[in-house]
CSV table of C-alpha atoms in Angstrom, one decimal:
chain,number,residue,atom,x,y,z
A,1,UNK,CA,-38.9,31.3,-14.0
A,2,UNK,CA,-41.3,30.0,-11.2
A,3,UNK,CA,-44.5,29.7,-9.2
A,4,UNK,CA,-45.9,30.7,-6.6
A,5,UNK,CA,-48.8,28.9,-7.3
A,6,UNK,CA,-51.1,27.9,-10.6
A,7,UNK,CA,-51.5,31.6,-11.4
A,8,UNK,CA,-48.2,33.7,-10.1
A,9,UNK,CA,-44.8,33.4,-12.2
A,10,UNK,CA,-41.6,35.2,-10.9
A,11,UNK,CA,-40.3,36.4,-13.7
A,12,UNK,CA,-36.2,36.7,-13.1
A,13,UNK,CA,-33.7,38.9,-14.4
A,14,UNK,CA,-29.5,39.3,-14.1
A,15,UNK,CA,-30.3,42.7,-13.4
A,16,UNK,CA,-32.4,45.6,-11.7
A,17,UNK,CA,-35.1,46.6,-14.5
A,18,UNK,CA,-36.3,50.3,-15.2
A,19,UNK,CA,-39.3,49.3,-12.6
A,20,UNK,CA,-42.0,51.7,-15.4
A,21,UNK,CA,-41.5,49.2,-18.8
A,22,UNK,CA,-41.5,46.5,-16.1
A,23,UNK,CA,-45.1,47.3,-14.8
A,24,UNK,CA,-46.2,47.3,-17.9
A,25,UNK,CA,-48.6,43.1,-18.7
A,26,UNK,CA,-48.8,43.7,-22.5
A,27,UNK,CA,-44.6,43.3,-22.1
A,28,UNK,CA,-45.2,39.5,-21.0
A,29,UNK,CA,-46.3,37.1,-23.0
A,30,UNK,CA,-47.0,33.8,-21.7
A,31,UNK,CA,-47.6,30.4,-24.9
A,32,UNK,CA,-51.0,28.4,-24.6
A,33,UNK,CA,-52.9,31.8,-25.2
A,34,UNK,CA,-52.2,32.5,-21.1
A,35,UNK,CA,-53.7,36.0,-20.4
A,36,UNK,CA,-51.4,37.7,-18.4
A,37,UNK,CA,-53.6,40.1,-16.0
A,38,UNK,CA,-50.6,42.4,-14.8
A,39,UNK,CA,-46.6,42.6,-14.0
A,40,UNK,CA,-45.3,44.0,-10.6
A,41,UNK,CA,-42.1,44.5,-10.4
A,42,UNK,CA,-40.5,43.5,-6.8
A,43,UNK,CA,-39.0,45.9,-4.5
A,44,UNK,CA,-35.9,47.6,-3.8
A,45,UNK,CA,-33.8,45.2,-6.6
A,46,UNK,CA,-36.7,45.3,-9.0
A,47,UNK,CA,-35.0,42.0,-10.8
A,48,UNK,CA,-38.0,39.8,-10.0
A,49,UNK,CA,-41.2,40.3,-11.6
A,50,UNK,CA,-44.5,39.0,-10.3
A,51,UNK,CA,-46.5,37.8,-12.8
A,52,UNK,CA,-50.9,37.2,-12.6
A,53,UNK,CA,-52.2,35.0,-14.8
A,54,UNK,CA,-55.9,35.6,-15.7
A,55,UNK,CA,-55.7,31.9,-16.7
A,56,UNK,CA,-54.2,28.8,-14.4
A,57,UNK,CA,-51.8,26.8,-15.4
A,58,UNK,CA,-51.7,23.1,-15.7
A,59,UNK,CA,-49.4,20.5,-14.7
A,60,UNK,CA,-47.0,18.5,-16.4
A,61,UNK,CA,-47.3,21.3,-18.5
A,62,UNK,CA,-44.3,23.6,-19.7
A,63,UNK,CA,-45.5,26.6,-21.3
A,64,UNK,CA,-42.7,29.5,-22.7
A,65,UNK,CA,-42.6,33.2,-21.3
A,66,UNK,CA,-41.7,35.7,-23.8
A,67,UNK,CA,-40.4,39.0,-22.5
A,68,UNK,CA,-40.5,42.4,-24.9
A,69,UNK,CA,-39.4,46.2,-24.4
A,70,UNK,CA,-38.4,45.9,-21.2
A,71,UNK,CA,-35.2,47.8,-19.6
A,72,UNK,CA,-32.6,48.3,-17.4
A,73,UNK,CA,-32.1,50.7,-15.2
A,74,UNK,CA,-30.2,52.3,-17.7
A,75,UNK,CA,-32.3,52.6,-21.0
A,76,UNK,CA,-30.7,49.3,-22.5
A,77,UNK,CA,-34.0,47.1,-24.2
A,78,UNK,CA,-34.1,43.5,-23.3
A,79,UNK,CA,-32.6,41.6,-26.3
A,80,UNK,CA,-32.4,37.9,-27.6
A,81,UNK,CA,-32.5,36.3,-24.2
A,82,UNK,CA,-36.3,36.8,-23.5
A,83,UNK,CA,-37.6,33.6,-23.8
A,84,UNK,CA,-37.7,31.0,-20.4
A,85,UNK,CA,-39.7,28.2,-20.0
A,86,UNK,CA,-42.1,28.6,-17.5
A,87,UNK,CA,-44.7,26.5,-15.6
A,88,UNK,CA,-46.3,24.3,-11.7
A,89,UNK,CA,-43.9,22.8,-10.5
A,90,UNK,CA,-44.6,18.9,-8.9
A,91,UNK,CA,-43.6,17.1,-5.7
A,92,UNK,CA,-40.6,14.4,-7.4
A,93,UNK,CA,-41.9,10.4,-7.3
A,94,UNK,CA,-39.6,7.4,-7.5
A,95,UNK,CA,-37.1,7.9,-10.6
A,96,UNK,CA,-39.4,11.4,-11.9
A,97,UNK,CA,-35.9,12.2,-11.8
A,98,UNK,CA,-32.7,9.6,-12.0
A,99,UNK,CA,-29.0,9.9,-11.6
A,100,UNK,CA,-27.3,10.1,-14.6
A,101,UNK,CA,-23.5,10.5,-14.6
A,102,UNK,CA,-21.4,10.1,-11.0
A,103,UNK,CA,-17.8,11.7,-10.8
A,104,UNK,CA,-17.2,9.8,-7.7
A,105,UNK,CA,-12.3,9.9,-8.0
A,106,UNK,CA,-11.6,13.0,-9.4
A,107,UNK,CA,-7.8,14.1,-10.3
A,108,UNK,CA,-6.0,16.3,-7.8
A,109,UNK,CA,-8.0,19.2,-6.9
A,110,UNK,CA,-10.9,18.2,-8.9
A,111,UNK,CA,-14.6,18.1,-7.3
A,112,UNK,CA,-16.8,15.3,-7.3
A,113,UNK,CA,-20.0,16.0,-9.8
A,114,UNK,CA,-23.3,13.7,-9.7
A,115,UNK,CA,-25.7,14.6,-12.8
A,116,UNK,CA,-29.4,13.9,-12.4
A,117,UNK,CA,-31.8,13.4,-15.8
A,118,UNK,CA,-36.0,14.4,-15.5
A,119,UNK,CA,-37.1,11.3,-17.1
A,120,UNK,CA,-40.8,12.0,-16.1
A,121,UNK,CA,-43.2,14.8,-17.6
A,122,UNK,CA,-43.1,16.3,-14.5
A,123,UNK,CA,-41.2,20.1,-13.3
A,124,UNK,CA,-39.3,19.9,-10.9
A,125,UNK,CA,-37.7,22.1,-8.2
A,126,UNK,CA,-34.1,21.5,-7.1
A,127,UNK,CA,-35.1,23.7,-4.1
A,128,UNK,CA,-36.9,20.6,-3.3
A,129,UNK,CA,-34.6,17.8,-4.3
A,130,UNK,CA,-32.3,16.6,-1.3
A,131,UNK,CA,-28.6,14.3,-2.3
A,132,UNK,CA,-27.3,12.0,0.3
A,133,UNK,CA,-25.2,9.2,1.0
A,134,UNK,CA,-25.8,6.4,3.5
A,135,UNK,CA,-23.9,5.5,7.1
A,136,UNK,CA,-22.2,2.4,7.8
A,137,UNK,CA,-26.0,1.4,9.0
A,138,UNK,CA,-27.3,1.8,5.3
A,139,UNK,CA,-28.8,4.9,6.9
A,140,UNK,CA,-29.2,8.3,4.7
A,141,UNK,CA,-26.6,11.0,6.3
A,142,UNK,CA,-25.0,14.0,5.0
A,143,UNK,CA,-28.5,15.3,3.5
A,144,UNK,CA,-27.9,18.3,1.1
A,145,UNK,CA,-30.3,20.8,-0.4
A,146,UNK,CA,-30.0,20.8,-4.4
A,147,UNK,CA,-30.4,24.3,-5.3
A,148,UNK,CA,-31.1,26.8,-1.6
A,149,UNK,CA,-34.2,28.9,-4.4
A,150,UNK,CA,-36.7,28.1,-6.7
A,151,UNK,CA,-34.7,26.5,-9.3
A,152,UNK,CA,-37.4,24.0,-12.1
A,153,UNK,CA,-36.0,20.9,-13.8
A,154,UNK,CA,-37.6,20.7,-16.8
A,155,UNK,CA,-38.7,17.0,-18.8
A,156,UNK,CA,-35.8,15.8,-20.2
A,157,UNK,CA,-33.4,18.4,-18.6
A,158,UNK,CA,-30.1,17.7,-17.2
A,159,UNK,CA,-28.4,19.0,-14.1
A,160,UNK,CA,-24.8,19.1,-13.0
A,161,UNK,CA,-24.8,19.1,-8.7
A,162,UNK,CA,-20.7,19.8,-7.5
A,163,UNK,CA,-19.1,21.8,-5.3
A,164,UNK,CA,-17.3,23.9,-7.9
A,165,UNK,CA,-19.0,24.9,-10.6
A,166,UNK,CA,-15.4,27.1,-12.5
A,167,UNK,CA,-13.4,23.5,-11.6
A,168,UNK,CA,-16.0,21.0,-13.5
A,169,UNK,CA,-16.0,23.7,-16.5
A,170,UNK,CA,-12.1,23.5,-16.5
A,171,UNK,CA,-11.8,19.7,-16.4
A,172,UNK,CA,-15.0,18.9,-18.9
A,173,UNK,CA,-16.4,20.2,-21.1
A,174,UNK,CA,-20.3,21.9,-20.2
A,175,UNK,CA,-22.3,22.6,-22.8
A,176,UNK,CA,-24.9,24.3,-20.6
A,177,UNK,CA,-23.4,26.1,-17.8
A,178,UNK,CA,-26.8,27.1,-16.0
A,179,UNK,CA,-27.3,24.3,-15.8
A,180,UNK,CA,-25.2,23.7,-13.0
A,181,UNK,CA,-26.0,23.9,-9.2
A,182,UNK,CA,-23.3,24.3,-6.0
A,183,UNK,CA,-24.0,22.2,-3.6
A,184,UNK,CA,-21.1,23.8,-1.0
A,185,UNK,CA,-20.4,20.4,0.2
A,186,UNK,CA,-21.6,17.8,-1.5
A,187,UNK,CA,-22.3,14.1,0.5
A,188,UNK,CA,-18.7,11.9,1.1
A,189,UNK,CA,-18.7,9.5,-2.4
A,190,UNK,CA,-15.8,7.0,-1.7
A,191,UNK,CA,-13.6,6.3,-4.9
A,192,UNK,CA,-13.7,2.5,-4.0
A,193,UNK,CA,-17.4,2.2,-3.7
A,194,UNK,CA,-20.5,4.2,-2.2
A,195,UNK,CA,-24.2,5.4,-2.1
A,196,UNK,CA,-25.5,8.8,-4.0
A,197,UNK,CA,-28.8,8.8,-3.2
A,198,UNK,CA,-31.5,11.4,-4.0
A,199,UNK,CA,-34.9,12.1,-1.6
A,200,UNK,CA,-37.7,14.6,-2.0
A,201,UNK,CA,-39.0,17.1,0.4
A,202,UNK,CA,-41.0,14.2,2.2
A,203,UNK,CA,-37.7,11.9,2.7
A,204,UNK,CA,-38.7,9.1,0.0
A,205,UNK,CA,-36.2,7.9,-2.6
A,206,UNK,CA,-36.9,8.9,-5.3
A,207,UNK,CA,-33.8,7.3,-6.9
A,208,UNK,CA,-30.6,5.8,-5.5
A,209,UNK,CA,-27.2,4.1,-7.1
A,210,UNK,CA,-25.1,1.3,-4.4
A,211,UNK,CA,-22.0,2.5,-7.5
A,212,UNK,CA,-18.4,0.3,-7.5
A,213,UNK,CA,-15.5,1.4,-9.0
A,214,UNK,CA,-15.3,-2.0,-10.6
A,215,UNK,CA,-18.3,-0.8,-12.8
A,216,UNK,CA,-15.4,1.1,-15.0
A,217,UNK,CA,-14.4,0.3,-17.9
A,218,UNK,CA,-11.4,-2.2,-17.9
A,219,UNK,CA,-9.8,-1.0,-20.3
A,220,UNK,CA,-8.3,2.2,-18.8
A,221,UNK,CA,-5.2,1.9,-16.8
A,222,UNK,CA,-6.1,5.3,-14.8
A,223,UNK,CA,-9.9,6.0,-13.6
A,224,UNK,CA,-9.3,8.9,-11.9
A,225,UNK,CA,-11.2,11.9,-13.3
A,226,UNK,CA,-13.8,9.7,-15.9
A,227,UNK,CA,-17.3,9.7,-14.7
A,228,UNK,CA,-19.5,6.9,-14.5
A,229,UNK,CA,-22.2,7.0,-17.2
A,230,UNK,CA,-26.0,5.7,-17.4
A,231,UNK,CA,-26.6,4.2,-20.5
A,232,UNK,CA,-30.5,3.8,-20.4
A,233,UNK,CA,-32.5,6.3,-17.8
A,234,UNK,CA,-35.4,3.7,-18.1
A,235,UNK,CA,-33.2,0.8,-17.5
A,236,UNK,CA,-32.6,0.0,-13.3
A,237,UNK,CA,-30.2,2.0,-11.3
A,238,UNK,CA,-28.6,-0.8,-9.7
A,239,UNK,CA,-28.0,-2.5,-12.7
A,240,UNK,CA,-24.1,-2.5,-13.8
A,241,UNK,CA,-24.4,-3.8,-17.4
A,242,UNK,CA,-26.9,0.1,-17.8
A,243,UNK,CA,-23.4,1.4,-16.4
A,244,UNK,CA,-20.4,2.0,-18.5
A,245,UNK,CA,-17.2,5.1,-18.2
A,246,UNK,CA,-18.0,8.2,-20.2
A,247,UNK,CA,-16.3,8.4,-23.2
A,248,UNK,CA,-12.6,10.7,-23.8
A,249,UNK,CA,-14.1,11.9,-26.7
A,250,UNK,CA,-16.4,13.4,-24.8
A,251,UNK,CA,-13.3,14.4,-21.8
A,252,UNK,CA,-14.3,11.1,-19.7
């Protein structure tokens, strides 16, 4: 789900719905006693529903949307995967979201990745966040949007950005594949040292890490494929002692 404004939600489904059942407002329930006034299926695919609310949503509040009794075009009723988080996204401020893990030296035929963590109480939209590096002059460059469509990052959520989701799942134990965002061409993050930057839609730096291969755990003979992991999301992004190599028990 994502919001168009404080009284309009868009609920997304993974297949087209029967438009008759999808248009019944009582088939949708929102937490915090928020009444849903109407439900409007969106043609031509009918896999998104615009929900108009009788009460405005509050910022920095996560709601739960539950859907019952809607069916797909074959008459199959929605099952147990009928809940989603909802809310109003805000512009990310400095340190709202932090860089939590960096893989800058992948194994052969694998890809870099960057994991970010929402340490704030705000709901953030990947569609309004950017990943970048800095060029030799220190200027932010190779700017790429984290998401091409609205994708909400709720408080305490982790999101991984990479070029190839299937490769990431093959190389590592990925507990939540739905939290992988694919960027067609990530900025360059060299194997020896580099800079990872996250900015908001205004171009303001939200978080930044100037990493070095020397930050890896010294007893690892081959750090190829071993990610660099943040220890404390509330401590400095640029403190070397706040980073270590990801554990071998977690597949590095």
